[in-house]
Amino acid sequence: MKLIINDTISIFEIQDQFSKKYPFLKIEFFSQPHDIHVGSRKENLIPANLQLKDCRKKHNEGTIELEPETTVAQLERQFQEIFGLYIQVFRKSGNVWIETTVTDDWTFAKQNDEAESFYQEMENIKRNDPNPPI
């Protein structure tokens, strides 16, 4: 999968492209960097309706190749080093989204597969017990 990065694209458009490939993952953009295995502060979250030109200092254009074997840490580093953008990947866990800080070394395939498996388990529990204690 190729993510196209330029000043006129919005954060939402990148998020939308990404979630079509990885429906159990999402990317959020932040105004401040974070270290590997460290979360981002909610108050630094950038609204999805902004264009990239409004939230970065490096105005490079290009693409990022996102392969299933790419790790979260690799993608976060690419966004920061090449495009001056600070991203955080989140994985769906039940009804909530969790930052992948502890699993930054996992590939996108593994992140998405784990989240999908958890979702399937939750669905099976719901089918077998309409009032689960979750």
mmCIF file with all atom_site columns, C-alpha atoms in Angstrom:
data_model
loop_
_atom_site.group_PDB
_atom_site.id
_atom_site.type_symbol
_atom_site.label_atom_id
_atom_site.label_alt_id
_atom_site.label_comp_id
_atom_site.label_asym_id
_atom_site.label_entity_id
_atom_site.label_seq_id
_atom_site.pdbx_PDB_ins_code
_atom_site.Cartn_x
_atom_site.Cartn_y
_atom_site.Cartn_z
_atom_site.occupancy
_atom_site.B_iso_or_equiv
_atom_site.pdbx_formal_charge
_atom_site.auth_seq_id
_atom_site.auth_comp_id
_atom_site.auth_asym_id
_atom_site.auth_atom_id
_atom_site.pdbx_PDB_model_num
ATOM 1   C CA . MET A 1 1   ? 0.000   0.000   0.000  1.00 0.00 ? 1   MET A CA 1
ATOM 2   C CA . LYS A 1 2   ? 1.226   3.481   -0.850 1.00 0.00 ? 2   LYS A CA 1
ATOM 3   C CA . LEU A 1 3   ? 0.339   6.506   1.247  1.00 0.00 ? 3   LEU A CA 1
ATOM 4   C CA . ILE A 1 4   ? 0.681   9.712   -0.779 1.00 0.00 ? 4   ILE A CA 1
ATOM 5   C CA . ILE A 1 5   ? 1.997   12.628  1.241  1.00 0.00 ? 5   ILE A CA 1
ATOM 6   C CA . ASN A 1 6   ? 1.714   16.237  0.069  1.00 0.00 ? 6   ASN A CA 1
ATOM 7   C CA . ASP A 1 7   ? 0.611   19.576  1.490  1.00 0.00 ? 7   ASP A CA 1
ATOM 8   C CA . THR A 1 8   ? -2.904  19.504  0.021  1.00 0.00 ? 8   THR A CA 1
ATOM 9   C CA . ILE A 1 9   ? -3.967  16.140  1.408  1.00 0.00 ? 9   ILE A CA 1
ATOM 10  C CA . SER A 1 10  ? -5.864  16.155  4.693  1.00 0.00 ? 10  SER A CA 1
ATOM 11  C CA . ILE A 1 11  ? -5.143  14.041  7.719  1.00 0.00 ? 11  ILE A CA 1
ATOM 12  C CA . PHE A 1 12  ? -8.567  12.453  7.266  1.00 0.00 ? 12  PHE A CA 1
ATOM 13  C CA . GLU A 1 13  ? -7.681  11.330  3.726  1.00 0.00 ? 13  GLU A CA 1
ATOM 14  C CA . ILE A 1 14  ? -4.543  9.568   4.973  1.00 0.00 ? 14  ILE A CA 1
ATOM 15  C CA . GLN A 1 15  ? -6.490  7.998   7.838  1.00 0.00 ? 15  GLN A CA 1
ATOM 16  C CA . ASP A 1 16  ? -9.173  6.836   5.417  1.00 0.00 ? 16  ASP A CA 1
ATOM 17  C CA . GLN A 1 17  ? -6.642  5.214   3.042  1.00 0.00 ? 17  GLN A CA 1
ATOM 18  C CA . PHE A 1 18  ? -4.949  3.520   5.972  1.00 0.00 ? 18  PHE A CA 1
ATOM 19  C CA . SER A 1 19  ? -8.132  2.181   7.586  1.00 0.00 ? 19  SER A CA 1
ATOM 20  C CA . LYS A 1 20  ? -9.322  0.659   4.322  1.00 0.00 ? 20  LYS A CA 1
ATOM 21  C CA . LYS A 1 21  ? -6.215  -1.550  4.342  1.00 0.00 ? 21  LYS A CA 1
ATOM 22  C CA . TYR A 1 22  ? -6.103  -2.079  8.124  1.00 0.00 ? 22  TYR A CA 1
ATOM 23  C CA . PRO A 1 23  ? -9.668  -1.794  9.487  1.00 0.00 ? 23  PRO A CA 1
ATOM 24  C CA . PHE A 1 24  ? -8.671  -2.669  13.053 1.00 0.00 ? 24  PHE A CA 1
ATOM 25  C CA . LEU A 1 25  ? -5.940  -0.010  13.195 1.00 0.00 ? 25  LEU A CA 1
ATOM 26  C CA . LYS A 1 26  ? -5.912  3.758   12.902 1.00 0.00 ? 26  LYS A CA 1
ATOM 27  C CA . ILE A 1 27  ? -3.360  6.546   12.617 1.00 0.00 ? 27  ILE A CA 1
ATOM 28  C CA . GLU A 1 28  ? -3.590  9.760   14.604 1.00 0.00 ? 28  GLU A CA 1
ATOM 29  C CA . PHE A 1 29  ? -1.414  12.829  14.059 1.00 0.00 ? 29  PHE A CA 1
ATOM 30  C CA . PHE A 1 30  ? 0.134   14.851  16.875 1.00 0.00 ? 30  PHE A CA 1
ATOM 31  C CA . SER A 1 31  ? 1.844   18.216  17.152 1.00 0.00 ? 31  SER A CA 1
ATOM 32  C CA . GLN A 1 32  ? 4.704   16.851  19.274 1.00 0.00 ? 32  GLN A CA 1
ATOM 33  C CA . PRO A 1 33  ? 7.048   13.883  18.774 1.00 0.00 ? 33  PRO A CA 1
ATOM 34  C CA . HIS A 1 34  ? 7.178   10.859  21.053 1.00 0.00 ? 34  HIS A CA 1
ATOM 35  C CA . ASP A 1 35  ? 9.808   8.220   21.677 1.00 0.00 ? 35  ASP A CA 1
ATOM 36  C CA . ILE A 1 36  ? 9.400   4.581   20.701 1.00 0.00 ? 36  ILE A CA 1
ATOM 37  C CA . HIS A 1 37  ? 7.216   2.686   23.194 1.00 0.00 ? 37  HIS A CA 1
ATOM 38  C CA . VAL A 1 38  ? 5.908   6.001   24.597 1.00 0.00 ? 38  VAL A CA 1
ATOM 39  C CA . GLY A 1 39  ? 2.386   7.351   24.123 1.00 0.00 ? 39  GLY A CA 1
ATOM 40  C CA . SER A 1 40  ? 1.307   10.745  22.839 1.00 0.00 ? 40  SER A CA 1
ATOM 41  C CA . ARG A 1 41  ? -0.573  13.344  24.861 1.00 0.00 ? 41  ARG A CA 1
ATOM 42  C CA . LYS A 1 42  ? -4.225  13.775  23.915 1.00 0.00 ? 42  LYS A CA 1
ATOM 43  C CA . GLU A 1 43  ? -3.955  17.574  23.979 1.00 0.00 ? 43  GLU A CA 1
ATOM 44  C CA . ASN A 1 44  ? -1.393  17.326  21.149 1.00 0.00 ? 44  ASN A CA 1
ATOM 45  C CA . LEU A 1 45  ? -3.851  15.540  18.833 1.00 0.00 ? 45  LEU A CA 1
ATOM 46  C CA . ILE A 1 46  ? -4.261  17.354  15.497 1.00 0.00 ? 46  ILE A CA 1
ATOM 47  C CA . PRO A 1 47  ? -7.809  17.552  14.059 1.00 0.00 ? 47  PRO A CA 1
ATOM 48  C CA . ALA A 1 48  ? -8.363  15.274  11.073 1.00 0.00 ? 48  ALA A CA 1
ATOM 49  C CA . ASN A 1 49  ? -9.853  18.030  8.917  1.00 0.00 ? 49  ASN A CA 1
ATOM 50  C CA . LEU A 1 50  ? -6.515  19.889  8.646  1.00 0.00 ? 50  LEU A CA 1
ATOM 51  C CA . GLN A 1 51  ? -4.378  19.681  5.547  1.00 0.00 ? 51  GLN A CA 1
ATOM 52  C CA . LEU A 1 52  ? -0.794  18.572  6.053  1.00 0.00 ? 52  LEU A CA 1
ATOM 53  C CA . LYS A 1 53  ? 0.508   22.041  5.112  1.00 0.00 ? 53  LYS A CA 1
ATOM 54  C CA . ASP A 1 54  ? -1.123  23.342  8.298  1.00 0.00 ? 54  ASP A CA 1
ATOM 55  C CA . CYS A 1 55  ? 0.591   20.953  10.703 1.00 0.00 ? 55  CYS A CA 1
ATOM 56  C CA . ARG A 1 56  ? 4.184   20.413  9.618  1.00 0.00 ? 56  ARG A CA 1
ATOM 57  C CA . LYS A 1 57  ? 7.399   22.313  9.011  1.00 0.00 ? 57  LYS A CA 1
ATOM 58  C CA . LYS A 1 58  ? 8.970   19.894  6.482  1.00 0.00 ? 58  LYS A CA 1
ATOM 59  C CA . HIS A 1 59  ? 7.000   20.246  3.276  1.00 0.00 ? 59  HIS A CA 1
ATOM 60  C CA . ASN A 1 60  ? 8.463   17.264  1.416  1.00 0.00 ? 60  ASN A CA 1
ATOM 61  C CA . GLU A 1 61  ? 6.184   15.387  -0.943 1.00 0.00 ? 61  GLU A CA 1
ATOM 62  C CA . GLY A 1 62  ? 6.345   11.686  -1.640 1.00 0.00 ? 62  GLY A CA 1
ATOM 63  C CA . THR A 1 63  ? 4.943   8.301   -0.783 1.00 0.00 ? 63  THR A CA 1
ATOM 64  C CA . ILE A 1 64  ? 5.341   5.842   2.015  1.00 0.00 ? 64  ILE A CA 1
ATOM 65  C CA . GLU A 1 65  ? 5.238   2.163   1.137  1.00 0.00 ? 65  GLU A CA 1
ATOM 66  C CA . LEU A 1 66  ? 3.313   0.384   3.850  1.00 0.00 ? 66  LEU A CA 1
ATOM 67  C CA . GLU A 1 67  ? 3.910   -3.346  3.639  1.00 0.00 ? 67  GLU A CA 1
ATOM 68  C CA . PRO A 1 68  ? 2.372   -5.918  5.997  1.00 0.00 ? 68  PRO A CA 1
ATOM 69  C CA . GLU A 1 69  ? 5.911   -6.568  7.330  1.00 0.00 ? 69  GLU A CA 1
ATOM 70  C CA . THR A 1 70  ? 6.448   -2.889  8.223  1.00 0.00 ? 70  THR A CA 1
ATOM 71  C CA . THR A 1 71  ? 6.532   -2.304  11.971 1.00 0.00 ? 71  THR A CA 1
ATOM 72  C CA . VAL A 1 72  ? 4.725   0.495   13.736 1.00 0.00 ? 72  VAL A CA 1
ATOM 73  C CA . ALA A 1 73  ? 8.050   1.956   14.863 1.00 0.00 ? 73  ALA A CA 1
ATOM 74  C CA . GLN A 1 74  ? 9.349   2.007   11.283 1.00 0.00 ? 74  GLN A CA 1
ATOM 75  C CA . LEU A 1 75  ? 6.278   3.851   9.981  1.00 0.00 ? 75  LEU A CA 1
ATOM 76  C CA . GLU A 1 76  ? 6.329   6.380   12.817 1.00 0.00 ? 76  GLU A CA 1
ATOM 77  C CA . ARG A 1 77  ? 10.020  7.049   12.162 1.00 0.00 ? 77  ARG A CA 1
ATOM 78  C CA . GLN A 1 78  ? 9.444   7.474   8.396  1.00 0.00 ? 78  GLN A CA 1
ATOM 79  C CA . PHE A 1 79  ? 6.645   9.995   8.918  1.00 0.00 ? 79  PHE A CA 1
ATOM 80  C CA . GLN A 1 80  ? 8.814   11.988  11.313 1.00 0.00 ? 80  GLN A CA 1
ATOM 81  C CA . GLU A 1 81  ? 12.122  11.886  9.460  1.00 0.00 ? 81  GLU A CA 1
ATOM 82  C CA . ILE A 1 82  ? 10.874  12.338  5.886  1.00 0.00 ? 82  ILE A CA 1
ATOM 83  C CA . PHE A 1 83  ? 7.764   14.468  6.318  1.00 0.00 ? 83  PHE A CA 1
ATOM 84  C CA . GLY A 1 84  ? 8.081   16.096  9.745  1.00 0.00 ? 84  GLY A CA 1
ATOM 85  C CA . LEU A 1 85  ? 4.843   14.476  10.920 1.00 0.00 ? 85  LEU A CA 1
ATOM 86  C CA . TYR A 1 86  ? 4.300   12.835  14.290 1.00 0.00 ? 86  TYR A CA 1
ATOM 87  C CA . ILE A 1 87  ? 1.944   9.876   14.160 1.00 0.00 ? 87  ILE A CA 1
ATOM 88  C CA . GLN A 1 88  ? 0.749   7.293   16.608 1.00 0.00 ? 88  GLN A CA 1
ATOM 89  C CA . VAL A 1 89  ? -0.865  3.998   15.619 1.00 0.00 ? 89  VAL A CA 1
ATOM 90  C CA . PHE A 1 90  ? -3.855  2.708   17.580 1.00 0.00 ? 90  PHE A CA 1
ATOM 91  C CA . ARG A 1 91  ? -5.302  -0.815  17.655 1.00 0.00 ? 91  ARG A CA 1
ATOM 92  C CA . LYS A 1 92  ? -8.959  -1.573  18.255 1.00 0.00 ? 92  LYS A CA 1
ATOM 93  C CA . SER A 1 93  ? -9.547  -3.532  21.442 1.00 0.00 ? 93  SER A CA 1
ATOM 94  C CA . GLY A 1 94  ? -13.227 -4.209  21.959 1.00 0.00 ? 94  GLY A CA 1
ATOM 95  C CA . ASN A 1 95  ? -14.927 -0.823  21.891 1.00 0.00 ? 95  ASN A CA 1
ATOM 96  C CA . VAL A 1 96  ? -11.813 1.249   22.563 1.00 0.00 ? 96  VAL A CA 1
ATOM 97  C CA . TRP A 1 97  ? -8.692  2.264   20.665 1.00 0.00 ? 97  TRP A CA 1
ATOM 98  C CA . ILE A 1 98  ? -5.374  1.672   22.416 1.00 0.00 ? 98  ILE A CA 1
ATOM 99  C CA . GLU A 1 99  ? -2.002  3.115   21.488 1.00 0.00 ? 99  GLU A CA 1
ATOM 100 C CA . THR A 1 100 ? 0.386   0.468   20.256 1.00 0.00 ? 100 THR A CA 1
ATOM 101 C CA . THR A 1 101 ? 3.234   1.737   22.422 1.00 0.00 ? 101 THR A CA 1
ATOM 102 C CA . VAL A 1 102 ? 4.127   -1.652  23.927 1.00 0.00 ? 102 VAL A CA 1
ATOM 103 C CA . THR A 1 103 ? 3.835   -3.360  20.550 1.00 0.00 ? 103 THR A CA 1
ATOM 104 C CA . ASP A 1 104 ? 5.612   -0.770  18.354 1.00 0.00 ? 104 ASP A CA 1
ATOM 105 C CA . ASP A 1 105 ? 7.894   -3.590  17.177 1.00 0.00 ? 105 ASP A CA 1
ATOM 106 C CA . TRP A 1 106 ? 4.984   -5.612  15.793 1.00 0.00 ? 106 TRP A CA 1
ATOM 107 C CA . THR A 1 107 ? 4.250   -5.564  12.074 1.00 0.00 ? 107 THR A CA 1
ATOM 108 C CA . PHE A 1 108 ? 1.049   -4.071  10.725 1.00 0.00 ? 108 PHE A CA 1
ATOM 109 C CA . ALA A 1 109 ? -0.128  -7.533  9.709  1.00 0.00 ? 109 ALA A CA 1
ATOM 110 C CA . LYS A 1 110 ? 0.310   -8.801  13.266 1.00 0.00 ? 110 LYS A CA 1
ATOM 111 C CA . GLN A 1 111 ? -1.289  -5.690  14.820 1.00 0.00 ? 111 GLN A CA 1
ATOM 112 C CA . ASN A 1 112 ? -4.346  -5.959  12.589 1.00 0.00 ? 112 ASN A CA 1
ATOM 113 C CA . ASP A 1 113 ? -4.626  -9.756  12.952 1.00 0.00 ? 113 ASP A CA 1
ATOM 114 C CA . GLU A 1 114 ? -4.469  -9.553  16.756 1.00 0.00 ? 114 GLU A CA 1
ATOM 115 C CA . ALA A 1 115 ? -7.168  -6.882  16.852 1.00 0.00 ? 115 ALA A CA 1
ATOM 116 C CA . GLU A 1 116 ? -9.366  -8.820  14.443 1.00 0.00 ? 116 GLU A CA 1
ATOM 117 C CA . SER A 1 117 ? -8.979  -12.016 16.509 1.00 0.00 ? 117 SER A CA 1
ATOM 118 C CA . PHE A 1 118 ? -9.963  -10.158 19.662 1.00 0.00 ? 118 PHE A CA 1
ATOM 119 C CA . TYR A 1 119 ? -12.975 -8.697  17.850 1.00 0.00 ? 119 TYR A CA 1
ATOM 120 C CA . GLN A 1 120 ? -14.043 -12.162 16.664 1.00 0.00 ? 120 GLN A CA 1
ATOM 121 C CA . GLU A 1 121 ? -13.720 -13.564 20.197 1.00 0.00 ? 121 GLU A CA 1
ATOM 122 C CA . MET A 1 122 ? -15.895 -10.736 21.537 1.00 0.00 ? 122 MET A CA 1
ATOM 123 C CA . GLU A 1 123 ? -18.497 -11.374 18.844 1.00 0.00 ? 123 GLU A CA 1
ATOM 124 C CA . ASN A 1 124 ? -18.561 -15.097 19.709 1.00 0.00 ? 124 ASN A CA 1
ATOM 125 C CA . ILE A 1 125 ? -19.069 -14.274 23.382 1.00 0.00 ? 125 ILE A CA 1
ATOM 126 C CA . LYS A 1 126 ? -21.949 -11.939 22.508 1.00 0.00 ? 126 LYS A CA 1
ATOM 127 C CA . ARG A 1 127 ? -23.593 -14.598 20.343 1.00 0.00 ? 127 ARG A CA 1
ATOM 128 C CA . ASN A 1 128 ? -23.350 -17.217 23.087 1.00 0.00 ? 128 ASN A CA 1
ATOM 129 C CA . ASP A 1 129 ? -24.319 -14.886 25.932 1.00 0.00 ? 129 ASP A CA 1
ATOM 130 C CA . PRO A 1 130 ? -26.469 -11.882 24.989 1.00 0.00 ? 130 PRO A CA 1
ATOM 131 C CA . ASN A 1 131 ? -25.587 -10.224 28.324 1.00 0.00 ? 131 ASN A CA 1
ATOM 132 C CA . PRO A 1 132 ? -21.845 -10.818 28.760 1.00 0.00 ? 132 PRO A CA 1
ATOM 133 C CA . PRO A 1 133 ? -20.097 -9.312  31.788 1.00 0.00 ? 133 PRO A CA 1
ATOM 134 C CA . ILE A 1 134 ? -17.873 -7.156  29.553 1.00 0.00 ? 134 ILE A CA 1
#
